[in-house]
Short mmCIF file of N, CA, C and O and ligand atoms in Angstrom, two decimals:
data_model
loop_
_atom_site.label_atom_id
_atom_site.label_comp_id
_atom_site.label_asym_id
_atom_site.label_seq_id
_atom_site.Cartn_x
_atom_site.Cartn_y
_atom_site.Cartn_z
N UNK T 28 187.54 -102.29 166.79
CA UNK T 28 187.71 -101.12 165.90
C UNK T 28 189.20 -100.89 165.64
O UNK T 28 189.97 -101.01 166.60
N UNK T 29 189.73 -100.54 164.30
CA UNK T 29 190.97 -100.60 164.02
C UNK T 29 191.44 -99.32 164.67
O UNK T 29 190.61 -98.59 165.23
N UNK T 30 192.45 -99.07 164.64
CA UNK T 30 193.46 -97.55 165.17
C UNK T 30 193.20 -96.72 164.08
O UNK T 30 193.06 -97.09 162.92
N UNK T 31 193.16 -95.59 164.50
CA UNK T 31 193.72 -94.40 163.14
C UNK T 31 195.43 -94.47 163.66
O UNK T 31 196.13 -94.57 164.67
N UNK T 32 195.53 -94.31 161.82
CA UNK T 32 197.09 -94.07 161.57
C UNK T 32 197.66 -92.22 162.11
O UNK T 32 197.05 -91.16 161.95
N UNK T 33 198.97 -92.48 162.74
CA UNK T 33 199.10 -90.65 162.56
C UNK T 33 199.54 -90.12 161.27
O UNK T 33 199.64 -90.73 160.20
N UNK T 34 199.80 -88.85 161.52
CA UNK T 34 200.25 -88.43 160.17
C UNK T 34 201.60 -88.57 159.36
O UNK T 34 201.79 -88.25 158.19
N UNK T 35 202.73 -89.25 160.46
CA UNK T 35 203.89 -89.96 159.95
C UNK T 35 203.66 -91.18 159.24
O UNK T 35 204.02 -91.41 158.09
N UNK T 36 202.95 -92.04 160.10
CA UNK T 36 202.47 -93.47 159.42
C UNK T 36 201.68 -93.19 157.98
O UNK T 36 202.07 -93.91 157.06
N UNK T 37 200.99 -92.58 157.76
CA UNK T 37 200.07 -92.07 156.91
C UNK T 37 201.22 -91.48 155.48
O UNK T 37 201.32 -91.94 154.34
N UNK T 38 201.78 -90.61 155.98
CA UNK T 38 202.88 -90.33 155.25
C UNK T 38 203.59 -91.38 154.43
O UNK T 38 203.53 -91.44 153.20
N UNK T 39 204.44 -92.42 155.41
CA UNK T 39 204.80 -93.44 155.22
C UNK T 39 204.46 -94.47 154.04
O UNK T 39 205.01 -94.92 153.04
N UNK T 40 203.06 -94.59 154.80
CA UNK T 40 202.46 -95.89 153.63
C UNK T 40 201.79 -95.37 151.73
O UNK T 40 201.58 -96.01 150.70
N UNK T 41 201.61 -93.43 152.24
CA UNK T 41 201.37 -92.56 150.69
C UNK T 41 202.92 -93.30 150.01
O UNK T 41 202.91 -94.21 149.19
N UNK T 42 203.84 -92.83 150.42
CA UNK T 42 205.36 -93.28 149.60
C UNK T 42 205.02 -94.59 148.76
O UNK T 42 205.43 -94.84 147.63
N UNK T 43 204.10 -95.44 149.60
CA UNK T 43 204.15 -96.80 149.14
C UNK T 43 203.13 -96.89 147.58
O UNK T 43 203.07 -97.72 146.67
N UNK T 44 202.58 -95.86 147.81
CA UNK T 44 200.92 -95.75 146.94
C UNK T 44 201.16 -94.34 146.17
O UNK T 44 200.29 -93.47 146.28
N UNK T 45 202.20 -94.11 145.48
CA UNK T 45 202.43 -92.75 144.93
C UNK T 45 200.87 -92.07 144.01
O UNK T 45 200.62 -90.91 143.69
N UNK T 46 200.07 -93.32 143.79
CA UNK T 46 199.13 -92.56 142.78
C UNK T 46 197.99 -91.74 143.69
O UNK T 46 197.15 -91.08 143.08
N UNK T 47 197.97 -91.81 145.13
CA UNK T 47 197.22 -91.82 146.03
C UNK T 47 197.56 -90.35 146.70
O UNK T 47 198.67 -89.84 146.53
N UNK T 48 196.60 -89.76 147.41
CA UNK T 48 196.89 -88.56 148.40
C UNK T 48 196.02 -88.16 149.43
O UNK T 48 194.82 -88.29 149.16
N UNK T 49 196.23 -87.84 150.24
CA UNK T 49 195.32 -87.68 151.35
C UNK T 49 194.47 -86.62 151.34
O UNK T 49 195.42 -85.88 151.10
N UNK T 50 193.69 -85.98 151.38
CA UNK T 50 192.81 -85.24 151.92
C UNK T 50 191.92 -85.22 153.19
O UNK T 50 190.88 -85.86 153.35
N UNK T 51 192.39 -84.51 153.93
CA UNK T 51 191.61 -84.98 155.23
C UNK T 51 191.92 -85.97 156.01
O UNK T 51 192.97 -86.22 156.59
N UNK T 52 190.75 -86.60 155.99
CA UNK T 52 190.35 -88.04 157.00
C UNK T 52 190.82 -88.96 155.74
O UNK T 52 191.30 -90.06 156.05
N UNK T 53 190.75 -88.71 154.66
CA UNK T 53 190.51 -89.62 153.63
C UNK T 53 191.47 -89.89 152.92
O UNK T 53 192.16 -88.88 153.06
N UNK T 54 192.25 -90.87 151.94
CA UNK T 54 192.90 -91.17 150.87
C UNK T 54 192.17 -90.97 149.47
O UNK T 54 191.05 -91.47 149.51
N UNK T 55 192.48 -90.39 148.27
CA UNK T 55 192.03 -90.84 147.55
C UNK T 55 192.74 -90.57 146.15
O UNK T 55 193.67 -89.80 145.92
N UNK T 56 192.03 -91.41 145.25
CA UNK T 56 193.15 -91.25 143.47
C UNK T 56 192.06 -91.23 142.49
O UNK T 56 190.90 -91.48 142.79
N UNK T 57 192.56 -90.85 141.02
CA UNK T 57 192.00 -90.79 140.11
C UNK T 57 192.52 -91.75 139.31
O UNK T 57 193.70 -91.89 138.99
N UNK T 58 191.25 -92.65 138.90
CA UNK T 58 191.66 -93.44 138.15
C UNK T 58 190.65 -93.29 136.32
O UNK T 58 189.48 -93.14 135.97
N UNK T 59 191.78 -93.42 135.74
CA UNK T 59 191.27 -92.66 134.07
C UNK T 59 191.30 -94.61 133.59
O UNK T 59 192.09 -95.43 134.06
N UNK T 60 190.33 -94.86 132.70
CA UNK T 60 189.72 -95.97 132.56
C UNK T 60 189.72 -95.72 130.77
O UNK T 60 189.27 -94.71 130.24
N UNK T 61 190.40 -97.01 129.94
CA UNK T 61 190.27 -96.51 128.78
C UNK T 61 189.11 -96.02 128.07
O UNK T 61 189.30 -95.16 127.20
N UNK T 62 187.93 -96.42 128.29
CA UNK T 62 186.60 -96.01 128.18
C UNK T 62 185.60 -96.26 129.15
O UNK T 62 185.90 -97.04 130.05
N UNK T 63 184.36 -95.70 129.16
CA UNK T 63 183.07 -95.70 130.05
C UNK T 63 182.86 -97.26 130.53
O UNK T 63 182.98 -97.61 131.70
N UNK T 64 182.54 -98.15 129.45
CA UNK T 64 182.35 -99.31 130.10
C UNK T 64 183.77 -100.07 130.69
O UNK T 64 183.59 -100.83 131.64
N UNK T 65 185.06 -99.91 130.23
CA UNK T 65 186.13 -100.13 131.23
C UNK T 65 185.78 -99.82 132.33
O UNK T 65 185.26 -100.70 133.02
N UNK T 66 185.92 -98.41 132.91
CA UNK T 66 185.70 -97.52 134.20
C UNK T 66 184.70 -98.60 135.04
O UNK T 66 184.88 -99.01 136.18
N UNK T 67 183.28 -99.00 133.85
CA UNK T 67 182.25 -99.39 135.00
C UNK T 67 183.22 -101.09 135.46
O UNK T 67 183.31 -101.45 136.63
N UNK T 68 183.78 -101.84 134.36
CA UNK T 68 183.89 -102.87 134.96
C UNK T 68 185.11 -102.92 136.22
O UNK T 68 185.27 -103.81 137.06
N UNK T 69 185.81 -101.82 136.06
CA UNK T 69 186.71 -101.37 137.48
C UNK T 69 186.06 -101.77 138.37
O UNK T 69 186.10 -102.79 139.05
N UNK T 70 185.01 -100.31 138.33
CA UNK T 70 184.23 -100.33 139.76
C UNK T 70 183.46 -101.71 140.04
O UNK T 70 183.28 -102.07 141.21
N UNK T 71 183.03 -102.41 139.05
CA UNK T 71 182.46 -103.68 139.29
C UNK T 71 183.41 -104.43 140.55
O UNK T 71 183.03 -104.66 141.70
N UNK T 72 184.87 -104.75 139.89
CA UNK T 72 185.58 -105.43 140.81
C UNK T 72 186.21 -104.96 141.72
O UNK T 72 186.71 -105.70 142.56
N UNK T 73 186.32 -103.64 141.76
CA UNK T 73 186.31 -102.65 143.27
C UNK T 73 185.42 -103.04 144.54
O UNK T 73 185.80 -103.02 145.71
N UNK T 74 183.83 -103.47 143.95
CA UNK T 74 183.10 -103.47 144.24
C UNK T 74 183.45 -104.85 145.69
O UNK T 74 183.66 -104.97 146.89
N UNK T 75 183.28 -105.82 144.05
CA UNK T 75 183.60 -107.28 144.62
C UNK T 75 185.09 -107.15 146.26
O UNK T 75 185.00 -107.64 147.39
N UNK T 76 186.14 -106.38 145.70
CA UNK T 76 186.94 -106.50 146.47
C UNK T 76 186.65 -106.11 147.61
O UNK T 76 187.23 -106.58 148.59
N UNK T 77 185.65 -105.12 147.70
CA UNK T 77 185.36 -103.89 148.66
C UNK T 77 184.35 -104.76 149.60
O UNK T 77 184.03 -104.32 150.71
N UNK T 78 183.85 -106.07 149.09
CA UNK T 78 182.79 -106.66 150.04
C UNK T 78 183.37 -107.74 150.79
O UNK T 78 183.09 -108.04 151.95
N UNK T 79 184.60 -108.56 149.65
CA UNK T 79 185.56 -108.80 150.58
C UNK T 79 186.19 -108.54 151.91
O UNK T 79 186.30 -109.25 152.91
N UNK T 80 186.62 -107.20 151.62
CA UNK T 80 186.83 -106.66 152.57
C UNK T 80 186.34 -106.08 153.94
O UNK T 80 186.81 -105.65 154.99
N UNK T 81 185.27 -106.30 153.40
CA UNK T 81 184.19 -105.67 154.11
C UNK T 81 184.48 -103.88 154.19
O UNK T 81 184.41 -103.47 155.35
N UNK T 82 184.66 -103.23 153.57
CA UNK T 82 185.70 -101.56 153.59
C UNK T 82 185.20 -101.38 152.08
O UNK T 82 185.22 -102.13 151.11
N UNK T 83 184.80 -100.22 152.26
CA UNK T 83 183.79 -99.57 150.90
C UNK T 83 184.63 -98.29 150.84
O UNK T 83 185.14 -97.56 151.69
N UNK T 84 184.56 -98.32 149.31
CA UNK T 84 185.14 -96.95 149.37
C UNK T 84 183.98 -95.99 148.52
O UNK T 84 183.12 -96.45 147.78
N UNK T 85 184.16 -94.77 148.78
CA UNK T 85 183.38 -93.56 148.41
C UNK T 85 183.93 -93.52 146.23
O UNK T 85 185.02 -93.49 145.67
N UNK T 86 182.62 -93.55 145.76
CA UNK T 86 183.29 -93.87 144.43
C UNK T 86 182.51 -92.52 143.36
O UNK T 86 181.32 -92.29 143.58
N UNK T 87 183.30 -91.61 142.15
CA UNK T 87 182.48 -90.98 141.74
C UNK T 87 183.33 -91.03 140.65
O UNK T 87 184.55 -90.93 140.47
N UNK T 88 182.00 -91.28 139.76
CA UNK T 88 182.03 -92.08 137.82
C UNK T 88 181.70 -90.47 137.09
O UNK T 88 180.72 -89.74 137.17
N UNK T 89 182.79 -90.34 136.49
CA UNK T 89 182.64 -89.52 135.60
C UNK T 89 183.25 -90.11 134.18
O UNK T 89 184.44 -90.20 133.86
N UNK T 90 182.01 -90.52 133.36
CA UNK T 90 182.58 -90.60 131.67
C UNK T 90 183.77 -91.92 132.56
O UNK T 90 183.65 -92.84 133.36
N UNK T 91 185.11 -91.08 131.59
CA UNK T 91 186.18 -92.56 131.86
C UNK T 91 187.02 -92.35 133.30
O UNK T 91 187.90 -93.10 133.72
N UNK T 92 186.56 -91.27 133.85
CA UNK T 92 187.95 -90.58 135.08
C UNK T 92 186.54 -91.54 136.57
O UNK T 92 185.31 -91.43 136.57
N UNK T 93 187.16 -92.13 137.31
CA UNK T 93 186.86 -92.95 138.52
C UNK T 93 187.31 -91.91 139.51
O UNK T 93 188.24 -91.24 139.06
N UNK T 94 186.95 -91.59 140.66
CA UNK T 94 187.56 -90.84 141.99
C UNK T 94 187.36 -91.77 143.07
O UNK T 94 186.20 -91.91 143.45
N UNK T 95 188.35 -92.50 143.70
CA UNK T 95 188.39 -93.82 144.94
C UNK T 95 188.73 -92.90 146.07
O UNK T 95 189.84 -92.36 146.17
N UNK T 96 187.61 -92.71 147.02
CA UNK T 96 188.02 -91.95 148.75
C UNK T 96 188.00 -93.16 149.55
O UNK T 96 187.24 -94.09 149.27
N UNK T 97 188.81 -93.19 150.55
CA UNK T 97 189.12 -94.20 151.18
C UNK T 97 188.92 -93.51 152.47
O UNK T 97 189.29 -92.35 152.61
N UNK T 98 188.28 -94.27 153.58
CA UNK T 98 188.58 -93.55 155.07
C UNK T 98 188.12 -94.33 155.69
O UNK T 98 187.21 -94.85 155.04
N UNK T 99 188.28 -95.04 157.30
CA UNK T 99 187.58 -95.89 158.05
C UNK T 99 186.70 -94.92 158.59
O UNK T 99 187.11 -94.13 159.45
N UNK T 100 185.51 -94.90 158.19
CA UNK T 100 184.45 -94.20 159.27
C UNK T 100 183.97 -94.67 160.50
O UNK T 100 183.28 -93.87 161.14
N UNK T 101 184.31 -96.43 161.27
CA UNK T 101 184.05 -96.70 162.26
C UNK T 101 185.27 -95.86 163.16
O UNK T 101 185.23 -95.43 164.32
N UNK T 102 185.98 -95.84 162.50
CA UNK T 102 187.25 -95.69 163.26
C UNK T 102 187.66 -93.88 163.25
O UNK T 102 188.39 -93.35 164.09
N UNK T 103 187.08 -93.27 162.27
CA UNK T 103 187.05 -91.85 162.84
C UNK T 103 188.22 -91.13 161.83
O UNK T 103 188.54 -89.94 161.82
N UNK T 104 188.67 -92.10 161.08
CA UNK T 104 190.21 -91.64 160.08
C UNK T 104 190.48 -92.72 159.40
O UNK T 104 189.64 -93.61 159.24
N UNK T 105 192.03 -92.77 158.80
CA UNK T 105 192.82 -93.23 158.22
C UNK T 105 193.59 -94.85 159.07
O UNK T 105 194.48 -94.77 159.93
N UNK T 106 193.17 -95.76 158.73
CA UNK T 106 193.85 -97.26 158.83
C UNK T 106 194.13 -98.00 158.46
O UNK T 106 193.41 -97.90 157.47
N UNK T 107 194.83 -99.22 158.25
CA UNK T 107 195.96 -100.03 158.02
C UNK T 107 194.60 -100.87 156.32
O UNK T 107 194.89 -101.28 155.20
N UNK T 108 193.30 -100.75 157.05
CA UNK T 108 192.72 -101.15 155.94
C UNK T 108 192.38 -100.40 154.68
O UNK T 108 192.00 -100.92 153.63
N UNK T 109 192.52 -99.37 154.87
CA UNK T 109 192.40 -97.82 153.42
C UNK T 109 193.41 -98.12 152.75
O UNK T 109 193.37 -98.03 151.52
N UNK T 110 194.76 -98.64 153.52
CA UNK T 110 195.93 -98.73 152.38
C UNK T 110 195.74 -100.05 152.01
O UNK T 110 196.29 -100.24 150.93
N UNK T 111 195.24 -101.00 152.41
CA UNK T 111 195.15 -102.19 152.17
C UNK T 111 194.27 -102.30 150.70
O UNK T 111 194.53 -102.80 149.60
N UNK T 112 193.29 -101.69 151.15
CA UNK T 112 192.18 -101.40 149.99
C UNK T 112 192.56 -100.72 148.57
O UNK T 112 192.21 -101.04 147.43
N UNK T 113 193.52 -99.52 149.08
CA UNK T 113 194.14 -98.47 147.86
C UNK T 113 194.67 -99.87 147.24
O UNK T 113 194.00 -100.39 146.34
N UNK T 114 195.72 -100.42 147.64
CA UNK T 114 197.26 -101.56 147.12
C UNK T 114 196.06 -101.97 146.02
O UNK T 114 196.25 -101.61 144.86
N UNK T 115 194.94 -102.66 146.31
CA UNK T 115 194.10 -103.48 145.40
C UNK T 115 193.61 -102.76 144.48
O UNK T 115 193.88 -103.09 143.33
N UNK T 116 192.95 -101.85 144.66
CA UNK T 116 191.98 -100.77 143.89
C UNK T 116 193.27 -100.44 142.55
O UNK T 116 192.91 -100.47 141.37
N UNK T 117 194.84 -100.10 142.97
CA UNK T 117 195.75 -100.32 142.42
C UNK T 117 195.55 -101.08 141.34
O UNK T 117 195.12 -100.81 140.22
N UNK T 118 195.91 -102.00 141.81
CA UNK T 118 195.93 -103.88 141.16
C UNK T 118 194.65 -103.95 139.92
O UNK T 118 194.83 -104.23 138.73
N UNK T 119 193.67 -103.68 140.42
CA UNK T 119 192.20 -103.95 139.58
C UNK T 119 192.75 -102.51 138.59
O UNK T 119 192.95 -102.86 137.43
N UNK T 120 192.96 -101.30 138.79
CA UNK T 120 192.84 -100.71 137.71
C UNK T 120 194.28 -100.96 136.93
O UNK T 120 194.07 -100.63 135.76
N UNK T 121 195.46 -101.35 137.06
CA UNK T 121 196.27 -101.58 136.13
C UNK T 121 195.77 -103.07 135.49
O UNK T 121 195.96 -103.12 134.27
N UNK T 122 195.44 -103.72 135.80
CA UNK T 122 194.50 -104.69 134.91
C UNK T 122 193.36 -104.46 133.83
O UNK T 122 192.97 -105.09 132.85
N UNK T 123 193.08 -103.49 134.32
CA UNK T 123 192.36 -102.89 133.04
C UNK T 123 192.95 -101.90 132.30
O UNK T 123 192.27 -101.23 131.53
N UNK T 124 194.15 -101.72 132.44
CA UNK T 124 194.79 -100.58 131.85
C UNK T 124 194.29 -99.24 132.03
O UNK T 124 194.48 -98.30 131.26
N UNK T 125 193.62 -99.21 133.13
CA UNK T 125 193.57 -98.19 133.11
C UNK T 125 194.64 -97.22 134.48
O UNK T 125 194.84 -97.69 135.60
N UNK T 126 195.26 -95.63 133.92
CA UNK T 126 196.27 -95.28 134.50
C UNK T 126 195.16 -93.98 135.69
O UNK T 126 195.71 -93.29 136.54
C1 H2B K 23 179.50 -103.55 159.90
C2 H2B K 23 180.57 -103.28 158.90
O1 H2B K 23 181.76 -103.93 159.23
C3 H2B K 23 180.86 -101.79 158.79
O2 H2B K 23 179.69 -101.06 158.58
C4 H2B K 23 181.89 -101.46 157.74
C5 H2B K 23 181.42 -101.57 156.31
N1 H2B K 23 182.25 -100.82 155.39
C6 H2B K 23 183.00 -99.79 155.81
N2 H2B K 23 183.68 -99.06 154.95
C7 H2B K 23 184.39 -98.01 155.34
N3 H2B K 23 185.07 -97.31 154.41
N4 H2B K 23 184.46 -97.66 156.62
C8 H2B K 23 183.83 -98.34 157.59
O3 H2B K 23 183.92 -97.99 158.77
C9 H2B K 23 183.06 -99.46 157.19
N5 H2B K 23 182.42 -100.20 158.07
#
């Protein structure tokens, strides 16, 4: 089981992920998708990445606006794999242009 991060480290790696913010246990961002079927093919390869990873993130589709929560639930919080996951989730939505 991975570590939870504290709230310095946590701090730390947000700097790295400005579109990102914590709430809680959790990380999460809004991602605006130029249209509905953009948004879905995001989450498509969110998806893909997310099985990769084996690390799922909490996902809620509205129209073109995406909401990505990130949190290790084996682990009880925030770890090295949520930011790992955000960096990508990143990556896949500036590929679709979406901001
Ligand atoms: C067995 C498997 O590794 C676990 O169930 C994984 C799957 N995806 C997961 N995703 C997230 N976000 N947190 C987890 O603790 C988690 N656990």
């Amino acid at each position: 089981m991975a570590d939870t991060l504290d709230a310095a480290e946590v701090a730390d790696r947000l700097r790295g992920l400005p579109a990102w913010s914590r709430d809680g246990d959790q990380i999460r961002r809004q991602v605006t998708a130029p249209s509905f079927p953009a948004g879905i093919e995001v989450v498509a390869d969110v998806a893909r990445a997310a099985e990769d990873a084996d690390h799922h993130p909490d996902i809620d589709i509205r129209w073109r606006t995406l909401t990505f929560a990130l949190s290790t639930h084996s682990a009880g919080g925030l770890t090295g794999k949520d930011f790992a996951l955000a960096a990508v989730i990143d990556q896949i939505a500036a590929r679709h242009g979406a901001g």
